[in-house]
């Protein structure tokens, strides 16, 4: 089959992406240096033929007269402020634009915005201003939103990306309306983009668990030397996920003080009260009983050894990323899966959450009890949500229902953990 560099398919249509070389007349008009257009072809053969001609025209500068700024997905957002006269710069800063809203939003909030959130919103604003430069908030209405939604669906790689970009703009408009009071109402409130998950998470199979936990790390106690593995963290964090369904970020940020005994039961206290800690939602604040299998494997002994060393973090050797503590460990976990032959996107670490819930359900525990273990937002009637109370003994019984037949793991040696 003929190959053309930059040719890709989105839905039923073929598109061409051309990386513009330095000095090309169009390069300054595209922030990422790439020219992307639909070829209007439905067959691969036709797309290669048309794309070959179009690629030559682009690189040869023959399409310049056909380019219109309003059709550029990555047109420059605004002039360099360092080249703007002071009076003009002040006038621009006083304008009530989407970028002005973004500037206020990124420094607001009870807690600092994460770098990832700021970057995502900035991409959304850049993309919008690339299509609609100079728009003021007073120009936003339903018609503009409907047009932009259609443009996103046509020009974003996936419906999910389109939805995320639209959601970011809507959030900024909501902030401008409810907090800044720069708008009388949120003009894009009813707009939405439906995006189905193409690669849904699923439980780990017992064969996959045996493969992962049958590695030398869990059978001979061979700790990895990878800088992102965190030494003993590489052994314990996946096991904690396997026997609690806790999120990776919740586990990576654990402190020694978060392992406690409440009502005579050893628990993990998952909270955002420690320095640098965060919890995804209010439901995420919880105490999860520590599974007896983790105790058998020596987890409490490990915790005691870290406490005796005077360290605060439960994983002293684990490198944490600001705003996303699970990032580096997540990269190692992915590499570890791939090295063992688990090269598909699923199951990933988050799939442990989808693995523990069926086990608790099969043991007869309600969805509400499962939510208490995994930190999901409670569903059901108002009475269930407001007045439903669970004792630690009830939660412990649900945790102990997480049993994996045929999974044998060797107790870890906790000599001089780093």
mmCIF file of C-alpha atoms in Angstrom:
data_model
loop_
_atom_site.group_PDB
_atom_site.id
_atom_site.type_symbol
_atom_site.label_atom_id
_atom_site.label_comp_id
_atom_site.label_asym_id
_atom_site.label_seq_id
_atom_site.Cartn_x
_atom_site.Cartn_y
_atom_site.Cartn_z
ATOM 1 C CA UNK A 1 0.000 0.000 0.000
ATOM 2 C CA UNK A 2 1.377 3.419 -0.971
ATOM 3 C CA UNK A 3 2.573 5.595 1.897
ATOM 4 C CA UNK A 4 2.370 9.371 2.211
ATOM 5 C CA UNK A 5 4.007 11.177 5.119
ATOM 6 C CA UNK A 6 1.430 13.056 7.203
ATOM 7 C CA UNK A 7 -1.617 11.253 5.832
ATOM 8 C CA UNK A 8 -4.130 10.182 8.481
ATOM 9 C CA UNK A 9 -7.773 9.243 8.700
ATOM 10 C CA UNK A 10 -10.406 10.820 10.944
ATOM 11 C CA UNK A 11 -13.774 9.164 10.757
ATOM 12 C CA UNK A 12 -14.447 8.419 7.088
ATOM 13 C CA UNK A 13 -12.258 11.246 5.744
ATOM 14 C CA UNK A 14 -8.548 11.488 5.020
ATOM 15 C CA UNK A 15 -6.466 14.436 6.236
ATOM 16 C CA UNK A 16 -2.954 15.644 5.495
ATOM 17 C CA UNK A 17 -0.539 17.075 8.038
ATOM 18 C CA UNK A 18 2.515 18.877 6.672
ATOM 19 C CA UNK A 19 5.311 19.975 9.004
ATOM 20 C CA UNK A 20 6.343 23.407 7.743
ATOM 21 C CA UNK A 21 10.118 23.949 7.584
ATOM 22 C CA UNK A 22 11.790 26.921 9.249
ATOM 23 C CA UNK A 23 11.476 30.003 7.088
ATOM 24 C CA UNK A 24 8.316 28.826 5.318
ATOM 25 C CA UNK A 25 5.901 31.759 4.709
ATOM 26 C CA UNK A 26 3.067 29.943 6.511
ATOM 27 C CA UNK A 27 5.019 28.792 9.562
ATOM 28 C CA UNK A 28 4.365 31.921 11.602
ATOM 29 C CA UNK A 29 0.617 31.518 11.085
ATOM 30 C CA UNK A 30 0.506 28.067 12.733
ATOM 31 C CA UNK A 31 1.558 27.876 16.362
ATOM 32 C CA UNK A 32 2.683 24.249 16.174
ATOM 33 C CA UNK A 33 4.290 24.648 12.745
ATOM 34 C CA UNK A 34 1.935 22.158 11.090
ATOM 35 C CA UNK A 35 -0.496 22.704 8.197
ATOM 36 C CA UNK A 36 -3.503 20.357 8.491
ATOM 37 C CA UNK A 37 -6.410 20.080 6.063
ATOM 38 C CA UNK A 38 -9.071 17.601 4.945
ATOM 39 C CA UNK A 39 -8.405 16.159 1.485
ATOM 40 C CA UNK A 40 -12.082 15.473 0.801
ATOM 41 C CA UNK A 41 -11.250 11.870 -0.126
ATOM 42 C CA UNK A 42 -12.855 8.646 1.071
ATOM 43 C CA UNK A 43 -10.432 6.070 -0.365
ATOM 44 C CA UNK A 44 -6.779 5.617 0.528
ATOM 45 C CA UNK A 45 -5.661 5.500 -3.101
ATOM 46 C CA UNK A 46 -7.357 8.813 -3.920
ATOM 47 C CA UNK A 47 -6.062 10.400 -0.685
ATOM 48 C CA UNK A 48 -2.471 9.467 -1.563
ATOM 49 C CA UNK A 49 -2.836 10.928 -5.045
ATOM 50 C CA UNK A 50 -4.446 14.196 -3.913
ATOM 51 C CA UNK A 51 -2.272 14.441 -0.809
ATOM 52 C CA UNK A 52 0.957 14.054 -2.775
ATOM 53 C CA UNK A 53 -0.007 16.995 -4.971
ATOM 54 C CA UNK A 54 -1.213 19.074 -2.019
ATOM 55 C CA UNK A 55 1.940 18.374 -0.006
ATOM 56 C CA UNK A 56 4.080 19.583 -2.903
ATOM 57 C CA UNK A 57 1.937 22.707 -3.248
ATOM 58 C CA UNK A 58 2.205 23.501 0.473
ATOM 59 C CA UNK A 59 5.954 23.032 0.670
ATOM 60 C CA UNK A 60 6.376 24.948 -2.572
ATOM 61 C CA UNK A 61 4.332 27.891 -1.293
ATOM 62 C CA UNK A 62 1.614 27.524 -3.924
ATOM 63 C CA UNK A 63 -1.294 27.473 -1.428
ATOM 64 C CA UNK A 64 -0.577 30.841 0.190
ATOM 65 C CA UNK A 65 -3.218 32.700 -1.773
ATOM 66 C CA UNK A 66 -5.818 30.106 -0.754
ATOM 67 C CA UNK A 67 -5.210 30.468 2.979
ATOM 68 C CA UNK A 68 -7.784 32.485 4.917
ATOM 69 C CA UNK A 69 -7.104 33.429 8.555
ATOM 70 C CA UNK A 70 -10.545 32.366 9.731
ATOM 71 C CA UNK A 71 -9.854 28.791 8.603
ATOM 72 C CA UNK A 72 -6.565 28.376 10.413
ATOM 73 C CA UNK A 73 -6.775 25.948 13.300
ATOM 74 C CA UNK A 74 -3.556 27.242 14.807
ATOM 75 C CA UNK A 75 -3.417 30.902 13.800
ATOM 76 C CA UNK A 76 -1.485 33.226 16.110
ATOM 77 C CA UNK A 77 -3.546 34.286 19.082
ATOM 78 C CA UNK A 78 -2.247 37.758 19.767
ATOM 79 C CA UNK A 79 0.758 39.958 19.069
ATOM 80 C CA UNK A 80 3.814 39.753 21.282
ATOM 81 C CA UNK A 81 2.992 42.001 24.282
ATOM 82 C CA UNK A 82 6.657 43.034 24.525
ATOM 83 C CA UNK A 83 6.252 44.821 21.155
ATOM 84 C CA UNK A 84 3.027 46.602 22.164
ATOM 85 C CA UNK A 85 3.236 50.281 23.201
ATOM 86 C CA UNK A 86 2.401 50.810 26.936
ATOM 87 C CA UNK A 87 -0.840 52.721 26.270
ATOM 88 C CA UNK A 88 -2.044 50.091 23.799
ATOM 89 C CA UNK A 89 -1.041 47.286 26.158
ATOM 90 C CA UNK A 90 -3.061 48.900 28.971
ATOM 91 C CA UNK A 91 -6.082 49.215 26.687
ATOM 92 C CA UNK A 92 -5.769 45.545 25.734
ATOM 93 C CA UNK A 93 -5.525 44.468 29.384
ATOM 94 C CA UNK A 94 -8.728 46.408 30.181
ATOM 95 C CA UNK A 95 -10.718 44.595 27.485
ATOM 96 C CA UNK A 96 -13.063 41.919 28.713
ATOM 97 C CA UNK A 97 -11.946 39.032 26.566
ATOM 98 C CA UNK A 98 -11.729 35.293 27.080
ATOM 99 C CA UNK A 99 -7.985 35.644 27.632
ATOM 100 C CA UNK A 100 -8.605 38.250 30.325
ATOM 101 C CA UNK A 101 -10.974 35.803 32.034
ATOM 102 C CA UNK A 102 -8.327 33.080 31.795
ATOM 103 C CA UNK A 103 -5.773 35.401 33.394
ATOM 104 C CA UNK A 104 -8.056 35.954 36.381
ATOM 105 C CA UNK A 105 -9.170 32.308 36.589
ATOM 106 C CA UNK A 106 -5.685 30.776 36.739
ATOM 107 C CA UNK A 107 -4.791 32.726 39.883
ATOM 108 C CA UNK A 108 -8.156 32.298 41.623
ATOM 109 C CA UNK A 109 -9.563 29.497 43.702
ATOM 110 C CA UNK A 110 -9.195 28.327 47.280
ATOM 111 C CA UNK A 111 -6.262 26.152 46.227
ATOM 112 C CA UNK A 112 -3.714 26.865 43.466
ATOM 113 C CA UNK A 113 -4.647 25.639 40.014
ATOM 114 C CA UNK A 114 -2.543 22.702 38.865
ATOM 115 C CA UNK A 115 -0.045 23.196 36.059
ATOM 116 C CA UNK A 116 -1.913 20.611 33.985
ATOM 117 C CA UNK A 117 -5.238 22.454 34.382
ATOM 118 C CA UNK A 118 -3.702 25.808 33.472
ATOM 119 C CA UNK A 119 -1.999 24.303 30.427
ATOM 120 C CA UNK A 120 -5.232 22.631 29.272
ATOM 121 C CA UNK A 121 -7.241 25.836 29.591
ATOM 122 C CA UNK A 122 -4.519 27.824 27.849
ATOM 123 C CA UNK A 123 -4.649 25.418 24.888
ATOM 124 C CA UNK A 124 -8.412 25.878 24.706
ATOM 125 C CA UNK A 125 -8.126 29.677 24.765
ATOM 126 C CA UNK A 126 -5.328 29.652 22.187
ATOM 127 C CA UNK A 127 -7.382 27.475 19.884
ATOM 128 C CA UNK A 128 -10.488 29.633 20.227
ATOM 129 C CA UNK A 129 -8.610 32.882 19.634
ATOM 130 C CA UNK A 130 -6.945 31.309 16.628
ATOM 131 C CA UNK A 131 -10.397 31.123 15.071
ATOM 132 C CA UNK A 132 -11.966 34.229 16.596
ATOM 133 C CA UNK A 133 -9.245 36.807 17.325
ATOM 134 C CA UNK A 134 -10.308 39.913 19.183
ATOM 135 C CA UNK A 135 -13.664 38.615 20.385
ATOM 136 C CA UNK A 136 -14.970 40.350 23.501
ATOM 137 C CA UNK A 137 -17.271 38.669 25.994
ATOM 138 C CA UNK A 138 -20.176 40.736 24.724
ATOM 139 C CA UNK A 139 -19.750 38.965 21.350
ATOM 140 C CA UNK A 140 -20.407 35.523 22.859
ATOM 141 C CA UNK A 141 -23.838 34.122 22.102
ATOM 142 C CA UNK A 142 -25.444 30.810 21.271
ATOM 143 C CA UNK A 143 -24.864 31.162 17.561
ATOM 144 C CA UNK A 144 -21.117 31.660 18.033
ATOM 145 C CA UNK A 145 -21.006 28.689 20.394
ATOM 146 C CA UNK A 146 -22.835 26.436 17.963
ATOM 147 C CA UNK A 147 -20.475 27.433 15.157
ATOM 148 C CA UNK A 148 -17.427 26.819 17.325
ATOM 149 C CA UNK A 149 -18.719 23.457 18.508
ATOM 150 C CA UNK A 150 -19.074 22.375 14.858
ATOM 151 C CA UNK A 151 -15.548 23.619 14.126
ATOM 152 C CA UNK A 152 -14.118 21.658 17.061
ATOM 153 C CA UNK A 153 -15.773 18.448 15.900
ATOM 154 C CA UNK A 154 -14.301 18.958 12.442
ATOM 155 C CA UNK A 155 -10.771 19.926 13.472
ATOM 156 C CA UNK A 156 -9.950 18.089 16.714
ATOM 157 C CA UNK A 157 -8.379 14.646 16.517
ATOM 158 C CA UNK A 158 -11.072 12.991 18.644
ATOM 159 C CA UNK A 159 -14.547 13.880 19.970
ATOM 160 C CA UNK A 160 -13.103 13.722 23.488
ATOM 161 C CA UNK A 161 -10.547 16.415 22.666
ATOM 162 C CA UNK A 162 -13.310 18.537 21.159
ATOM 163 C CA UNK A 163 -15.436 18.064 24.251
ATOM 164 C CA UNK A 164 -12.549 18.934 26.593
ATOM 165 C CA UNK A 165 -11.793 22.152 24.683
ATOM 166 C CA UNK A 166 -15.456 23.179 24.685
ATOM 167 C CA UNK A 167 -15.790 22.357 28.384
ATOM 168 C CA UNK A 168 -12.790 24.541 29.233
ATOM 169 C CA UNK A 169 -14.281 27.529 27.389
ATOM 170 C CA UNK A 170 -17.644 26.959 29.066
ATOM 171 C CA UNK A 171 -15.955 26.851 32.489
ATOM 172 C CA UNK A 172 -14.263 30.177 31.817
ATOM 173 C CA UNK A 173 -17.553 31.709 30.698
ATOM 174 C CA UNK A 174 -19.187 30.412 33.878
ATOM 175 C CA UNK A 175 -16.394 31.971 35.930
ATOM 176 C CA UNK A 176 -16.853 35.258 34.047
ATOM 177 C CA UNK A 177 -20.586 35.139 34.762
ATOM 178 C CA UNK A 178 -20.811 33.913 38.354
ATOM 179 C CA UNK A 179 -17.569 35.185 39.888
ATOM 180 C CA UNK A 180 -16.452 38.198 37.872
ATOM 181 C CA UNK A 181 -20.009 39.227 36.909
ATOM 182 C CA UNK A 182 -18.731 40.326 33.503
ATOM 183 C CA UNK A 183 -21.675 38.622 31.793
ATOM 184 C CA UNK A 184 -25.381 38.654 32.693
ATOM 185 C CA UNK A 185 -25.647 34.935 31.912
ATOM 186 C CA UNK A 186 -23.520 32.056 30.654
ATOM 187 C CA UNK A 187 -24.163 32.169 26.873
ATOM 188 C CA UNK A 188 -22.923 28.637 26.116
ATOM 189 C CA UNK A 189 -24.585 26.850 28.996
ATOM 190 C CA UNK A 190 -26.587 24.375 26.904
ATOM 191 C CA UNK A 191 -23.797 23.469 24.480
ATOM 192 C CA UNK A 192 -22.248 20.020 24.745
ATOM 193 C CA UNK A 193 -20.356 17.422 22.758
ATOM 194 C CA UNK A 194 -21.029 13.746 23.306
ATOM 195 C CA UNK A 195 -17.889 11.654 23.354
ATOM 196 C CA UNK A 196 -17.908 7.932 24.047
ATOM 197 C CA UNK A 197 -14.895 6.226 25.566
ATOM 198 C CA UNK A 198 -13.264 4.151 22.841
ATOM 199 C CA UNK A 199 -10.943 2.258 25.178
ATOM 200 C CA UNK A 200 -12.950 1.564 28.305
ATOM 201 C CA UNK A 201 -11.286 0.430 31.490
ATOM 202 C CA UNK A 202 -11.919 -3.099 32.615
ATOM 203 C CA UNK A 203 -10.901 -5.401 35.473
ATOM 204 C CA UNK A 204 -7.561 -7.198 35.438
ATOM 205 C CA UNK A 205 -7.949 -10.874 34.595
ATOM 206 C CA UNK A 206 -6.405 -13.425 36.944
ATOM 207 C CA UNK A 207 -3.942 -14.369 34.184
ATOM 208 C CA UNK A 208 -2.813 -10.758 33.878
ATOM 209 C CA UNK A 209 -2.472 -10.445 37.653
ATOM 210 C CA UNK A 210 -0.424 -13.639 37.794
ATOM 211 C CA UNK A 211 1.837 -12.297 35.063
ATOM 212 C CA UNK A 212 2.394 -8.918 36.705
ATOM 213 C CA UNK A 213 2.721 -10.165 40.290
ATOM 214 C CA UNK A 214 4.686 -13.200 39.157
ATOM 215 C CA UNK A 215 7.639 -10.951 38.253
ATOM 216 C CA UNK A 216 10.935 -11.077 40.207
ATOM 217 C CA UNK A 217 9.823 -7.966 42.098
ATOM 218 C CA UNK A 218 7.035 -9.945 43.804
ATOM 219 C CA UNK A 219 8.597 -13.397 43.816
ATOM 220 C CA UNK A 220 12.231 -12.706 44.730
ATOM 221 C CA UNK A 221 11.945 -9.184 46.127
ATOM 222 C CA UNK A 222 14.166 -7.726 43.394
ATOM 223 C CA UNK A 223 13.587 -3.957 43.636
ATOM 224 C CA UNK A 224 13.864 -1.995 40.378
ATOM 225 C CA UNK A 225 16.594 0.594 39.891
ATOM 226 C CA UNK A 226 14.455 2.822 37.695
ATOM 227 C CA UNK A 227 14.534 6.413 39.048
ATOM 228 C CA UNK A 228 10.732 6.656 38.919
ATOM 229 C CA UNK A 229 10.041 3.337 40.667
ATOM 230 C CA UNK A 230 10.766 4.593 44.186
ATOM 231 C CA UNK A 231 12.479 1.413 45.431
ATOM 232 C CA UNK A 232 10.030 -0.178 47.944
ATOM 233 C CA UNK A 233 7.211 1.942 46.515
ATOM 234 C CA UNK A 234 7.351 -0.249 43.392
ATOM 235 C CA UNK A 235 6.479 -3.261 45.527
ATOM 236 C CA UNK A 236 3.839 -1.753 47.793
ATOM 237 C CA UNK A 237 1.872 0.771 45.725
ATOM 238 C CA UNK A 238 0.496 -1.747 43.173
ATOM 239 C CA UNK A 239 -0.409 -4.097 46.020
ATOM 240 C CA UNK A 240 -2.241 -1.318 47.845
ATOM 241 C CA UNK A 241 -4.149 -0.558 44.657
ATOM 242 C CA UNK A 242 -4.909 -4.247 44.181
ATOM 243 C CA UNK A 243 -6.350 -4.670 47.699
ATOM 244 C CA UNK A 244 -8.066 -1.303 48.157
ATOM 245 C CA UNK A 245 -8.926 0.169 44.750
ATOM 246 C CA UNK A 246 -7.344 3.445 45.835
ATOM 247 C CA UNK A 247 -6.274 5.896 43.138
ATOM 248 C CA UNK A 248 -2.612 6.013 42.187
ATOM 249 C CA UNK A 249 -2.301 9.675 43.166
ATOM 250 C CA UNK A 250 -3.788 8.947 46.595
ATOM 251 C CA UNK A 251 -1.221 6.219 47.212
ATOM 252 C CA UNK A 252 1.840 8.051 45.912
ATOM 253 C CA UNK A 253 1.295 10.976 48.305
ATOM 254 C CA UNK A 254 0.886 8.869 51.462
ATOM 255 C CA UNK A 255 2.689 9.997 54.623
ATOM 256 C CA UNK A 256 3.583 7.767 57.561
ATOM 257 C CA UNK A 257 0.950 9.624 59.602
ATOM 258 C CA UNK A 258 -1.685 8.424 57.140
ATOM 259 C CA UNK A 259 -1.335 4.838 58.377
ATOM 260 C CA UNK A 260 -3.316 4.717 61.609
ATOM 261 C CA UNK A 261 -5.280 2.403 63.857
ATOM 262 C CA UNK A 262 -8.903 3.424 64.296
ATOM 263 C CA UNK A 263 -11.375 1.423 66.373
ATOM 264 C CA UNK A 264 -8.712 -1.270 66.592
ATOM 265 C CA UNK A 265 -8.448 -1.549 62.792
ATOM 266 C CA UNK A 266 -5.310 -0.574 60.788
ATOM 267 C CA UNK A 267 -6.373 1.885 58.098
ATOM 268 C CA UNK A 268 -5.092 4.140 55.355
ATOM 269 C CA UNK A 269 -6.354 7.668 55.965
ATOM 270 C CA UNK A 270 -6.729 9.220 52.503
ATOM 271 C CA UNK A 271 -6.834 12.980 52.828
ATOM 272 C CA UNK A 272 -5.490 16.253 51.463
ATOM 273 C CA UNK A 273 -4.407 17.660 54.814
ATOM 274 C CA UNK A 274 -0.690 16.977 54.386
ATOM 275 C CA UNK A 275 1.693 19.223 52.482
ATOM 276 C CA UNK A 276 1.343 18.669 48.749
ATOM 277 C CA UNK A 277 -1.572 16.255 49.146
ATOM 278 C CA UNK A 278 -4.787 16.467 47.150
ATOM 279 C CA UNK A 279 -7.970 14.426 46.837
ATOM 280 C CA UNK A 280 -10.058 14.218 43.688
ATOM 281 C CA UNK A 281 -13.417 14.859 45.381
ATOM 282 C CA UNK A 282 -15.084 15.173 48.764
ATOM 283 C CA UNK A 283 -16.001 11.479 48.590
ATOM 284 C CA UNK A 284 -12.306 10.691 48.301
ATOM 285 C CA UNK A 285 -11.713 11.650 51.928
ATOM 286 C CA UNK A 286 -11.963 8.283 53.641
ATOM 287 C CA UNK A 287 -10.348 5.685 55.869
ATOM 288 C CA UNK A 288 -9.769 2.343 54.162
ATOM 289 C CA UNK A 289 -9.033 -0.727 56.319
ATOM 290 C CA UNK A 290 -5.744 -2.395 55.397
ATOM 291 C CA UNK A 291 -6.334 -5.834 53.905
ATOM 292 C CA UNK A 292 -5.073 -8.822 55.915
ATOM 293 C CA UNK A 293 -3.021 -9.983 52.912
ATOM 294 C CA UNK A 294 -1.079 -6.712 52.994
ATOM 295 C CA UNK A 295 -0.438 -7.247 56.699
ATOM 296 C CA UNK A 296 0.756 -10.801 55.986
ATOM 297 C CA UNK A 297 3.141 -9.474 53.354
ATOM 298 C CA UNK A 298 4.668 -7.109 55.906
ATOM 299 C CA UNK A 299 3.154 -3.719 55.097
ATOM 300 C CA UNK A 300 2.782 -2.612 58.719
ATOM 301 C CA UNK A 301 6.360 -3.685 59.416
ATOM 302 C CA UNK A 302 7.463 -1.581 56.460
ATOM 303 C CA UNK A 303 5.552 1.423 57.818
ATOM 304 C CA UNK A 304 7.182 0.994 61.239
ATOM 305 C CA UNK A 305 10.641 0.893 59.658
ATOM 306 C CA UNK A 306 9.981 4.165 57.802
ATOM 307 C CA UNK A 307 8.624 5.797 60.953
ATOM 308 C CA UNK A 308 11.686 4.739 62.940
ATOM 309 C CA UNK A 309 13.916 6.388 60.360
ATOM 310 C CA UNK A 310 12.165 9.701 61.012
ATOM 311 C CA UNK A 311 10.936 10.175 57.464
ATOM 312 C CA UNK A 312 7.550 11.726 56.752
ATOM 313 C CA UNK A 313 6.830 10.292 53.309
ATOM 314 C CA UNK A 314 5.866 6.644 53.206
ATOM 315 C CA UNK A 315 7.967 6.385 50.033
ATOM 316 C CA UNK A 316 11.195 8.329 50.709
ATOM 317 C CA UNK A 317 12.750 7.353 47.359
ATOM 318 C CA UNK A 318 9.685 8.140 45.244
ATOM 319 C CA UNK A 319 9.974 11.160 42.985
ATOM 320 C CA UNK A 320 6.758 13.203 43.011
ATOM 321 C CA UNK A 321 5.651 15.717 40.433
ATOM 322 C CA UNK A 322 4.089 18.957 41.685
ATOM 323 C CA UNK A 323 0.371 18.973 41.058
ATOM 324 C CA UNK A 324 0.325 15.360 39.875
ATOM 325 C CA UNK A 325 2.146 13.100 42.338
ATOM 326 C CA UNK A 326 1.369 9.934 40.394
ATOM 327 C CA UNK A 327 2.954 11.055 37.113
ATOM 328 C CA UNK A 328 6.462 9.611 37.437
ATOM 329 C CA UNK A 329 5.406 6.376 39.142
ATOM 330 C CA UNK A 330 2.700 5.951 36.515
ATOM 331 C CA UNK A 331 5.337 6.075 33.790
ATOM 332 C CA UNK A 332 7.368 3.357 35.515
ATOM 333 C CA UNK A 333 4.246 1.236 36.040
ATOM 334 C CA UNK A 334 3.454 1.449 32.330
ATOM 335 C CA UNK A 335 7.021 0.467 31.400
ATOM 336 C CA UNK A 336 6.873 -2.406 33.872
ATOM 337 C CA UNK A 337 3.644 -3.726 32.351
ATOM 338 C CA UNK A 338 5.106 -3.513 28.864
ATOM 339 C CA UNK A 339 8.293 -5.309 29.903
ATOM 340 C CA UNK A 340 6.158 -8.222 31.115
ATOM 341 C CA UNK A 341 4.194 -8.447 27.880
ATOM 342 C CA UNK A 342 1.151 -6.414 28.987
ATOM 343 C CA UNK A 343 1.489 -3.984 26.105
ATOM 344 C CA UNK A 344 -2.165 -3.084 25.513
ATOM 345 C CA UNK A 345 -3.517 0.188 26.910
ATOM 346 C CA UNK A 346 -5.651 -1.775 29.353
ATOM 347 C CA UNK A 347 -5.408 -2.926 32.027
ATOM 348 C CA UNK A 348 -3.622 0.053 33.615
ATOM 349 C CA UNK A 349 -3.270 1.014 37.275
ATOM 350 C CA UNK A 350 -6.706 2.612 37.391
ATOM 351 C CA UNK A 351 -8.168 -0.734 36.364
ATOM 352 C CA UNK A 352 -7.449 -2.017 39.883
ATOM 353 C CA UNK A 353 -10.467 0.093 40.889
ATOM 354 C CA UNK A 354 -12.559 -1.802 38.352
ATOM 355 C CA UNK A 355 -11.125 -5.083 39.646
ATOM 356 C CA UNK A 356 -12.008 -4.724 43.341
ATOM 357 C CA UNK A 357 -15.612 -3.622 42.868
ATOM 358 C CA UNK A 358 -16.890 -6.837 41.195
ATOM 359 C CA UNK A 359 -15.279 -8.887 43.963
ATOM 360 C CA UNK A 360 -17.094 -6.889 46.638
ATOM 361 C CA UNK A 361 -20.335 -7.008 44.658
ATOM 362 C CA UNK A 362 -20.095 -10.783 44.207
ATOM 363 C CA UNK A 363 -19.625 -11.103 47.970
ATOM 364 C CA UNK A 364 -22.953 -9.334 48.493
ATOM 365 C CA UNK A 365 -21.820 -5.807 49.366
ATOM 366 C CA UNK A 366 -23.926 -2.924 48.113
ATOM 367 C CA UNK A 367 -22.787 -0.314 45.626
ATOM 368 C CA UNK A 368 -22.841 2.273 48.411
ATOM 369 C CA UNK A 369 -20.434 0.182 50.478
ATOM 370 C CA UNK A 370 -18.168 -0.236 47.457
ATOM 371 C CA UNK A 371 -18.193 3.552 47.067
ATOM 372 C CA UNK A 372 -17.029 3.931 50.661
ATOM 373 C CA UNK A 373 -14.021 1.751 49.898
ATOM 374 C CA UNK A 374 -13.034 3.256 46.568
ATOM 375 C CA UNK A 375 -14.011 6.872 47.252
ATOM 376 C CA UNK A 376 -16.641 7.218 44.553
ATOM 377 C CA UNK A 377 -19.400 9.772 44.972
ATOM 378 C CA UNK A 378 -22.441 8.122 46.546
ATOM 379 C CA UNK A 379 -25.491 7.556 44.356
ATOM 380 C CA UNK A 380 -29.054 6.753 45.230
ATOM 381 C CA UNK A 381 -31.728 8.523 47.247
ATOM 382 C CA UNK A 382 -31.096 11.654 49.294
ATOM 383 C CA UNK A 383 -31.729 9.608 52.420
ATOM 384 C CA UNK A 384 -29.044 7.109 51.460
ATOM 385 C CA UNK A 385 -26.519 9.838 50.734
ATOM 386 C CA UNK A 386 -27.203 12.047 53.755
ATOM 387 C CA UNK A 387 -28.161 9.566 56.458
ATOM 388 C CA UNK A 388 -26.298 6.457 55.401
ATOM 389 C CA UNK A 389 -23.484 5.646 57.830
ATOM 390 C CA UNK A 390 -21.034 2.767 57.695
ATOM 391 C CA UNK A 391 -18.861 1.513 60.522
ATOM 392 C CA UNK A 392 -15.223 0.643 59.937
ATOM 393 C CA UNK A 393 -16.106 -2.971 60.671
ATOM 394 C CA UNK A 394 -18.575 -2.931 57.751
ATOM 395 C CA UNK A 395 -16.011 -1.371 55.448
ATOM 396 C CA UNK A 396 -13.363 -3.847 56.629
ATOM 397 C CA UNK A 397 -15.636 -6.763 55.759
ATOM 398 C CA UNK A 398 -16.009 -5.415 52.228
ATOM 399 C CA UNK A 399 -12.245 -4.962 51.862
ATOM 400 C CA UNK A 400 -11.596 -8.518 53.058
ATOM 401 C CA UNK A 401 -13.911 -9.762 50.281
ATOM 402 C CA UNK A 402 -11.196 -8.741 47.803
ATOM 403 C CA UNK A 403 -9.627 -12.156 47.255
ATOM 404 C CA UNK A 404 -7.604 -13.370 44.248
ATOM 405 C CA UNK A 405 -7.547 -17.139 43.876
ATOM 406 C CA UNK A 406 -4.282 -18.452 42.497
ATOM 407 C CA UNK A 407 -2.263 -15.306 43.233
ATOM 408 C CA UNK A 408 0.798 -16.044 45.353
ATOM 409 C CA UNK A 409 3.135 -13.225 46.372
ATOM 410 C CA UNK A 410 6.328 -13.440 48.410
ATOM 411 C CA UNK A 411 6.663 -11.334 51.552
ATOM 412 C CA UNK A 412 8.876 -8.329 50.952
ATOM 413 C CA UNK A 413 12.075 -7.834 52.919
ATOM 414 C CA UNK A 414 12.025 -4.429 54.581
ATOM 415 C CA UNK A 415 15.693 -4.240 55.527
ATOM 416 C CA UNK A 416 16.850 -0.648 55.485
ATOM 417 C CA UNK A 417 14.178 0.709 53.137
ATOM 418 C CA UNK A 418 15.216 3.881 51.344
#
